[in-house]
Structures are given as structure tokens and as C-alpha cells.
PDB file of C-alpha atoms in Angstrom:
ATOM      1  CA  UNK A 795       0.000   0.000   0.000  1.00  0.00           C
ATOM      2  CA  UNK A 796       1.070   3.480  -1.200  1.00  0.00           C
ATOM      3  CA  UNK A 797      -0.621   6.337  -0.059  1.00  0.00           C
ATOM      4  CA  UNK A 798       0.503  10.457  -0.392  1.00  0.00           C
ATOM      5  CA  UNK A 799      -2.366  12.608   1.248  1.00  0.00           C
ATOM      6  CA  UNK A 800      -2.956  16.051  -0.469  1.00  0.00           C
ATOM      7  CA  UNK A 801      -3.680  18.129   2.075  1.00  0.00           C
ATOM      8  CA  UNK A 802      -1.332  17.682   5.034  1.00  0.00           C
ATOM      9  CA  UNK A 803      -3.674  19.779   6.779  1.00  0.00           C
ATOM     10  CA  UNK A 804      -6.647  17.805   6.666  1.00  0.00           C
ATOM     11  CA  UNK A 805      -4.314  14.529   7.314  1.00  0.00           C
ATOM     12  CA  UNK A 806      -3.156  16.317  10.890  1.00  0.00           C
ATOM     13  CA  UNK A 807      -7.248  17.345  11.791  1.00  0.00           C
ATOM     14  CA  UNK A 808      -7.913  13.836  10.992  1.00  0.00           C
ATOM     15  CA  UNK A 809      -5.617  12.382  13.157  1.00  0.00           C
ATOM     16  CA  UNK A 810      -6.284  14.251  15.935  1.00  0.00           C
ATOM     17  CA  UNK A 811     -10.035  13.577  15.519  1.00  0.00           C
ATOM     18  CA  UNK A 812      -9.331  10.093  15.547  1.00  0.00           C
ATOM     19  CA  UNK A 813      -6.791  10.035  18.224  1.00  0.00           C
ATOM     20  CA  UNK A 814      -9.132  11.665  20.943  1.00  0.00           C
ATOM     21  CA  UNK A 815     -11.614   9.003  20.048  1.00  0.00           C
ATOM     22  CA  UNK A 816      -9.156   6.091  21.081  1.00  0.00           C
ATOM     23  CA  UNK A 817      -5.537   5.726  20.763  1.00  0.00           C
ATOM     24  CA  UNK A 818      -5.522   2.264  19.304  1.00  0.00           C
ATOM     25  CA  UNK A 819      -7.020   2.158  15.805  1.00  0.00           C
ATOM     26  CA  UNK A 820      -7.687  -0.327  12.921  1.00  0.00           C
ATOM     27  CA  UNK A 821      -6.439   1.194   9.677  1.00  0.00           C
ATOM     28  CA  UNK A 822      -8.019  -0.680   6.734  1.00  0.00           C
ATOM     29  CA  UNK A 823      -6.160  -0.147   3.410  1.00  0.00           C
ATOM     30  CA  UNK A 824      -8.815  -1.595   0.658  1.00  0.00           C
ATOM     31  CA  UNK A 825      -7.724  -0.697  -3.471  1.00  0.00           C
ATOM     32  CA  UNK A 826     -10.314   2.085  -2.808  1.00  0.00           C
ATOM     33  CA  UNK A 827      -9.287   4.339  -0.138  1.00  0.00           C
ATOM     34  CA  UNK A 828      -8.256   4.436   3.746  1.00  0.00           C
ATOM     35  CA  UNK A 829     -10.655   3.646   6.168  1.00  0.00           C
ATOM     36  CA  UNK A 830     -10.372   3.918  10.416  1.00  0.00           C
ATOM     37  CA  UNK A 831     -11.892   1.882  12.658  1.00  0.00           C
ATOM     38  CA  UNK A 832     -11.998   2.953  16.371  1.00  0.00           C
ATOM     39  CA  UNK A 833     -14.056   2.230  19.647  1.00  0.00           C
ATOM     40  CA  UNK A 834     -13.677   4.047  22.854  1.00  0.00           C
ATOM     41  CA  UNK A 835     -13.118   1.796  25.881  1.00  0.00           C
ATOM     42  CA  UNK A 836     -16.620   1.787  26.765  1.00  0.00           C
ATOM     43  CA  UNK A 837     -17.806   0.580  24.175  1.00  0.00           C
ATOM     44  CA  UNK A 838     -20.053   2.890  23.607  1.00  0.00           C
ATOM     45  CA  UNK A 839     -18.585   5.033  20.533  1.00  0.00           C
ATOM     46  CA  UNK A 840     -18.083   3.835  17.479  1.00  0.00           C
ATOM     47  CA  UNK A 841     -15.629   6.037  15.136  1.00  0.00           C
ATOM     48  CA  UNK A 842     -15.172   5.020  11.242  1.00  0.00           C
ATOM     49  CA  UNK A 843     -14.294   7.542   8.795  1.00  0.00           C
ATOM     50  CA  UNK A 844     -13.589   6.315   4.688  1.00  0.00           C
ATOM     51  CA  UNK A 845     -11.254   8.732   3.058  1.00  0.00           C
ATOM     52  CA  UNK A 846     -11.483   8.162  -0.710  1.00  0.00           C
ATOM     53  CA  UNK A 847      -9.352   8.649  -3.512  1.00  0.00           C
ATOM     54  CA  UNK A 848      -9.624  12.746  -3.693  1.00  0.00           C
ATOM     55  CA  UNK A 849      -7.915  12.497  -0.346  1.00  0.00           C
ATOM     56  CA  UNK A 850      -4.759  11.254  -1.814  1.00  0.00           C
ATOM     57  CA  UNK A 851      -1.798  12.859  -4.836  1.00  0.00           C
ATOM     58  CA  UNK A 852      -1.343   8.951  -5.316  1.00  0.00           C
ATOM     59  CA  UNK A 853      -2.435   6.130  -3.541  1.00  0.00           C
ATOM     60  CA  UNK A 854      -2.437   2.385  -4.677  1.00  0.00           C
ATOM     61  CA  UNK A 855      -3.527  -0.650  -2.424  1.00  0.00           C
ATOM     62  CA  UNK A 856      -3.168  -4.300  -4.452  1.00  0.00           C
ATOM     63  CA  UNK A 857      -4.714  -6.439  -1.654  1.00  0.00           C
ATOM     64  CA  UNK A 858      -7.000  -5.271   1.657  1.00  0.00           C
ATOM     65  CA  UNK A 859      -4.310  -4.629   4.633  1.00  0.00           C
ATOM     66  CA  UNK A 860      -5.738  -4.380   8.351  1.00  0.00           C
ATOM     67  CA  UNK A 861      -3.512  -2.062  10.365  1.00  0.00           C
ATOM     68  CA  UNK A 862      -3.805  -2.074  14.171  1.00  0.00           C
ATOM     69  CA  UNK A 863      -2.210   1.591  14.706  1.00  0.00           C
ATOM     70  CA  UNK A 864      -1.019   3.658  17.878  1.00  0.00           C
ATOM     71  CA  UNK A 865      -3.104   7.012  16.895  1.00  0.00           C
ATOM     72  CA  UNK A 866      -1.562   8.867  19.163  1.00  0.00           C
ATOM     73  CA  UNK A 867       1.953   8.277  17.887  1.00  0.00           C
ATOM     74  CA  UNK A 868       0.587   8.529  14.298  1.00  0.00           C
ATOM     75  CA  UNK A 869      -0.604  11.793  14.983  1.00  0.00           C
ATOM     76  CA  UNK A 870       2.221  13.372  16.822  1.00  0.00           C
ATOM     77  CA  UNK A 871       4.709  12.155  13.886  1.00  0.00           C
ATOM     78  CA  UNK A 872       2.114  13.977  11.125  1.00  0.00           C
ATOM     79  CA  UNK A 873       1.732  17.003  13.479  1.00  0.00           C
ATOM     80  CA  UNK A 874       5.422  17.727  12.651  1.00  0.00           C
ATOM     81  CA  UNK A 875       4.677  18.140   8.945  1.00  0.00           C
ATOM     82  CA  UNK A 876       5.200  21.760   7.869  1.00  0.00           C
ATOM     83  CA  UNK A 877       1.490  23.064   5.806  1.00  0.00           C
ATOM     84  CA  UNK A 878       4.122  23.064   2.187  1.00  0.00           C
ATOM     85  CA  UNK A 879       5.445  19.006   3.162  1.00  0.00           C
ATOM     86  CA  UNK A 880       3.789  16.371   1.977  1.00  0.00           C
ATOM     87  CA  UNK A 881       2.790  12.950   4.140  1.00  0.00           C
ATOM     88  CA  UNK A 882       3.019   9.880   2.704  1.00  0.00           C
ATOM     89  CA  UNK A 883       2.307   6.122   3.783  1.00  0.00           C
ATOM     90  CA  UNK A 884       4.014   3.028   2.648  1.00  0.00           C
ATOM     91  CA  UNK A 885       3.489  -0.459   3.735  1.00  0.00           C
ATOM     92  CA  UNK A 886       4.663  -4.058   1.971  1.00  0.00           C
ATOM     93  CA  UNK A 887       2.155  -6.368   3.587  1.00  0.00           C
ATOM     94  CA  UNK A 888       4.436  -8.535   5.195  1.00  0.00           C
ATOM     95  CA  UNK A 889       5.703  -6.862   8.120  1.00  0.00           C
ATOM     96  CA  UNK A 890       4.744  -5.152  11.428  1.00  0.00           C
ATOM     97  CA  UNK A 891       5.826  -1.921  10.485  1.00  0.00           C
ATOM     98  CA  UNK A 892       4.255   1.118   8.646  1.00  0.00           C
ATOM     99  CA  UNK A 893       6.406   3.666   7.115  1.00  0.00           C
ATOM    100  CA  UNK A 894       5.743   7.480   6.978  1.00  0.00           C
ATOM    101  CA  UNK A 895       7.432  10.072   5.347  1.00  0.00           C
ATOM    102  CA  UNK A 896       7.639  13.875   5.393  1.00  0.00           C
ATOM    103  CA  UNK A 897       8.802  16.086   3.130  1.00  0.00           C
ATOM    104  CA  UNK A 898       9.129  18.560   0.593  1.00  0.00           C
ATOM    105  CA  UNK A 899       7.271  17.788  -2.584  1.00  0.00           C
ATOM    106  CA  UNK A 900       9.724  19.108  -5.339  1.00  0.00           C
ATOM    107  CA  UNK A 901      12.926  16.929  -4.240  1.00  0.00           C
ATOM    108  CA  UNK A 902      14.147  17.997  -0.782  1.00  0.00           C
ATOM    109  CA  UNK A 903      15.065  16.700   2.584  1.00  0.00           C
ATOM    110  CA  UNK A 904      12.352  13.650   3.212  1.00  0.00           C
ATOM    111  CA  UNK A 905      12.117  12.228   7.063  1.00  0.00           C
ATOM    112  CA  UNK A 906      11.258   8.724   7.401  1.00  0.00           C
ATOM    113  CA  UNK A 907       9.976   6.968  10.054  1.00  0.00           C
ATOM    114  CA  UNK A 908       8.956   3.794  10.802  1.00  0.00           C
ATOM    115  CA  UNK A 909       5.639   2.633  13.054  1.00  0.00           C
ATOM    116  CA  UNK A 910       5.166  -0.567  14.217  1.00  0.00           C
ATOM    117  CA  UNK A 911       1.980  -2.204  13.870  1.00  0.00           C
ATOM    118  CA  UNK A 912      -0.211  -3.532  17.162  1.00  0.00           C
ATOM    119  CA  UNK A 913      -2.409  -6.420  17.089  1.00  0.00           C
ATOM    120  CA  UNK A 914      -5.726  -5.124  18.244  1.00  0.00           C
ATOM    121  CA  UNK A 915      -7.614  -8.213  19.680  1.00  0.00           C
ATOM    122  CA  UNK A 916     -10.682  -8.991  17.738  1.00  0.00           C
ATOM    123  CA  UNK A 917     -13.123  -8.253  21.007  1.00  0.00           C
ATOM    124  CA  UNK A 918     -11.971  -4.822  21.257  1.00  0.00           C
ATOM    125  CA  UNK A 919     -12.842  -4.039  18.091  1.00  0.00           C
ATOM    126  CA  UNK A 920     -16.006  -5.797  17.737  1.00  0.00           C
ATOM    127  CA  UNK A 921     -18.769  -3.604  16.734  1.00  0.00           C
ATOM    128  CA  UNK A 922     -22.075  -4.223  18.656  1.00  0.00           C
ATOM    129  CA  UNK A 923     -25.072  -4.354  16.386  1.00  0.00           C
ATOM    130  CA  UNK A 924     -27.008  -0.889  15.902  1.00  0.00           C
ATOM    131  CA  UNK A 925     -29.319   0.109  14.576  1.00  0.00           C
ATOM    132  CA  UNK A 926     -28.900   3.461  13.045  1.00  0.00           C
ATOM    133  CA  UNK A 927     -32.021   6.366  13.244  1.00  0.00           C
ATOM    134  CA  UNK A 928     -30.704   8.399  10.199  1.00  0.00           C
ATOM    135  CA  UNK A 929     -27.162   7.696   7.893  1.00  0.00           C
ATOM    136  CA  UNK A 930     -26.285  10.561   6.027  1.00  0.00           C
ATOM    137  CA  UNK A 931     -23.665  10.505   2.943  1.00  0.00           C
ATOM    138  CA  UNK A 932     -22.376  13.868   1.960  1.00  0.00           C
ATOM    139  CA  UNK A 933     -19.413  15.161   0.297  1.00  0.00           C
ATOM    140  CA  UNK A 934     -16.489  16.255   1.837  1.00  0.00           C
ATOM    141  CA  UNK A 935     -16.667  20.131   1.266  1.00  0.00           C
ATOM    142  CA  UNK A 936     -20.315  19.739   2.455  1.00  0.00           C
ATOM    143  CA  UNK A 937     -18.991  17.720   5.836  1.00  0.00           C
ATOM    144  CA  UNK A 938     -16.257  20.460   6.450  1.00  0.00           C
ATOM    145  CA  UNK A 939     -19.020  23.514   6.034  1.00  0.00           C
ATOM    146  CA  UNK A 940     -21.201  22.084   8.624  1.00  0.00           C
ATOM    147  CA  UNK A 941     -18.063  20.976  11.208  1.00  0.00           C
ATOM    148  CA  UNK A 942     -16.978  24.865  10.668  1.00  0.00           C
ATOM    149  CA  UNK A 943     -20.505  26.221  11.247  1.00  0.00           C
ATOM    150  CA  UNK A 944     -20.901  23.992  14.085  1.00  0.00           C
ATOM    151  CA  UNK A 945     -18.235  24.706  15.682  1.00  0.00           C
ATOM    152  CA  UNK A 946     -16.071  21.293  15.751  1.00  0.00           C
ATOM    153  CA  UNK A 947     -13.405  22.509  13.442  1.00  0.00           C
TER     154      UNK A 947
END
């Protein structure tokens, strides 16, 4: 899996979104997009966000790759990221560790580093079954306008 987010900015308010929600995470790389999985330890919230294609300069995923993440270490390592560097994500599927990189689009100084992978048990993540009042599918711009106007920018 290859991924290089567009907007560095965005990347960093996702992260720390998703990092006050629980600090262990289930990244799922699909050949579509990015998707995070995350449950407080309650059990009683339920985060998962899909970030498609438009979030991404280039991203390519050949198989589906489950990624049990530290979000809070994820986060601080993107949070370092200047607004004009670019983020990127690499991972071979056979190893415990995901690489991420930061740097300068155009050829200059590129920091890597390299996070291992956690094993989330299966019971922590399990989802209890809901039933949902109202699901609502709206773009992204759309999403961002109301988080601004409400507030939880």
C-alpha cells in the first residue's frame, strides 16, 4: 500500500479527531481508499471515517491490509509536517511496520519513520449491532461547512 495525502492539513485534523476518540485504531487499506476503525473503551462510541481517492496525490492498495495503529503516535509524527510538506504512507504487507514520510514535494530533505503495527484483539474491536435512526452521505466540502458552522473545526 502506497498512499501520499494532499492536504497535510486535513491529514493532521484527521488524526487528531481520531486520536481523541481512542488511541488504538484499525487502519483498513482496501484498493479504494483508507478507512479507520476505532471504539472508545466503553464501548459505547463507534468512530469510522472512509477517506477516498480525492484524499490522496497517489495512492495504490493491491490487496486489503488491516492495520492495528497507535493514533496517538501517528498523529504526533504527522503534526510535525510543515502546511508546504507532503505525508506519505508506505506499507509491503508482510511486516509489522508502517512507514511514513515527510517532506518537501519538489525533491528535498524527506524524514522517514517507521511505526510498528499492534495487534488489536478482535473483542476490542467488535462492533455491537445498531441500529442506526438516520445515515447521512455527503461530500467532503459539504462535511467540512457544517463541522466549521458547528463549531467542531
Amino acid at each position: 500500500m502506497q498512499a501520499l495525502f494532499k492536504d497535510t492539513k486535513s491529514l493532521q485534523k484527521l488524526l487528531r479527531v481520531v486520536s481523541n476518540t481512542n488511541k488504538m485504531v484499525n487502519m483498513i487499506a482496501t484498493p479504494s481508499g483508507i478507512g479507520i476503525q476505532a471504539m472508545t473503551d466503553s464501548k459505547t462510541t463507534l468512530l469510522q471515517i472512509s477517506v477516498g481517492m480525492t484524499f490522496f496525490t497517489h495512492y495504490q492498495s493491491q490487496e486489503i491490509y488491516t492495520l492495528g495503529i497507535l493514533s496517538t503516535t501517528l498523529e504526533t509524527l504527522v503534526k510535525t509536517a510543515k502546511a508546504e510538506e507532503m505525508v506519505g504512507f508506505s506499507y509491503d504487507g508482510r511486516g509489522d511496520v508502517l512507514i511514513v514520510r515527510i517532506g518537501v514535494p519538489q525533491g528535498g530533505a524527506t524524514t522517514e519513520y517507521q511505526v510498528r503495527l499492534i495487534n488489536i484483539e478482535e473483542d476490542q474491536m467488535e462492533i455491537p449491532a445498531v441500529e442506526h435512526d438516520v445515515i447521512v452521505d455527503v461530500d467532503t466540502h459539504t462535511f467540512h461547512d457544517w463541522k466549521t458552522k458547528t463549531g467542531l473545526a
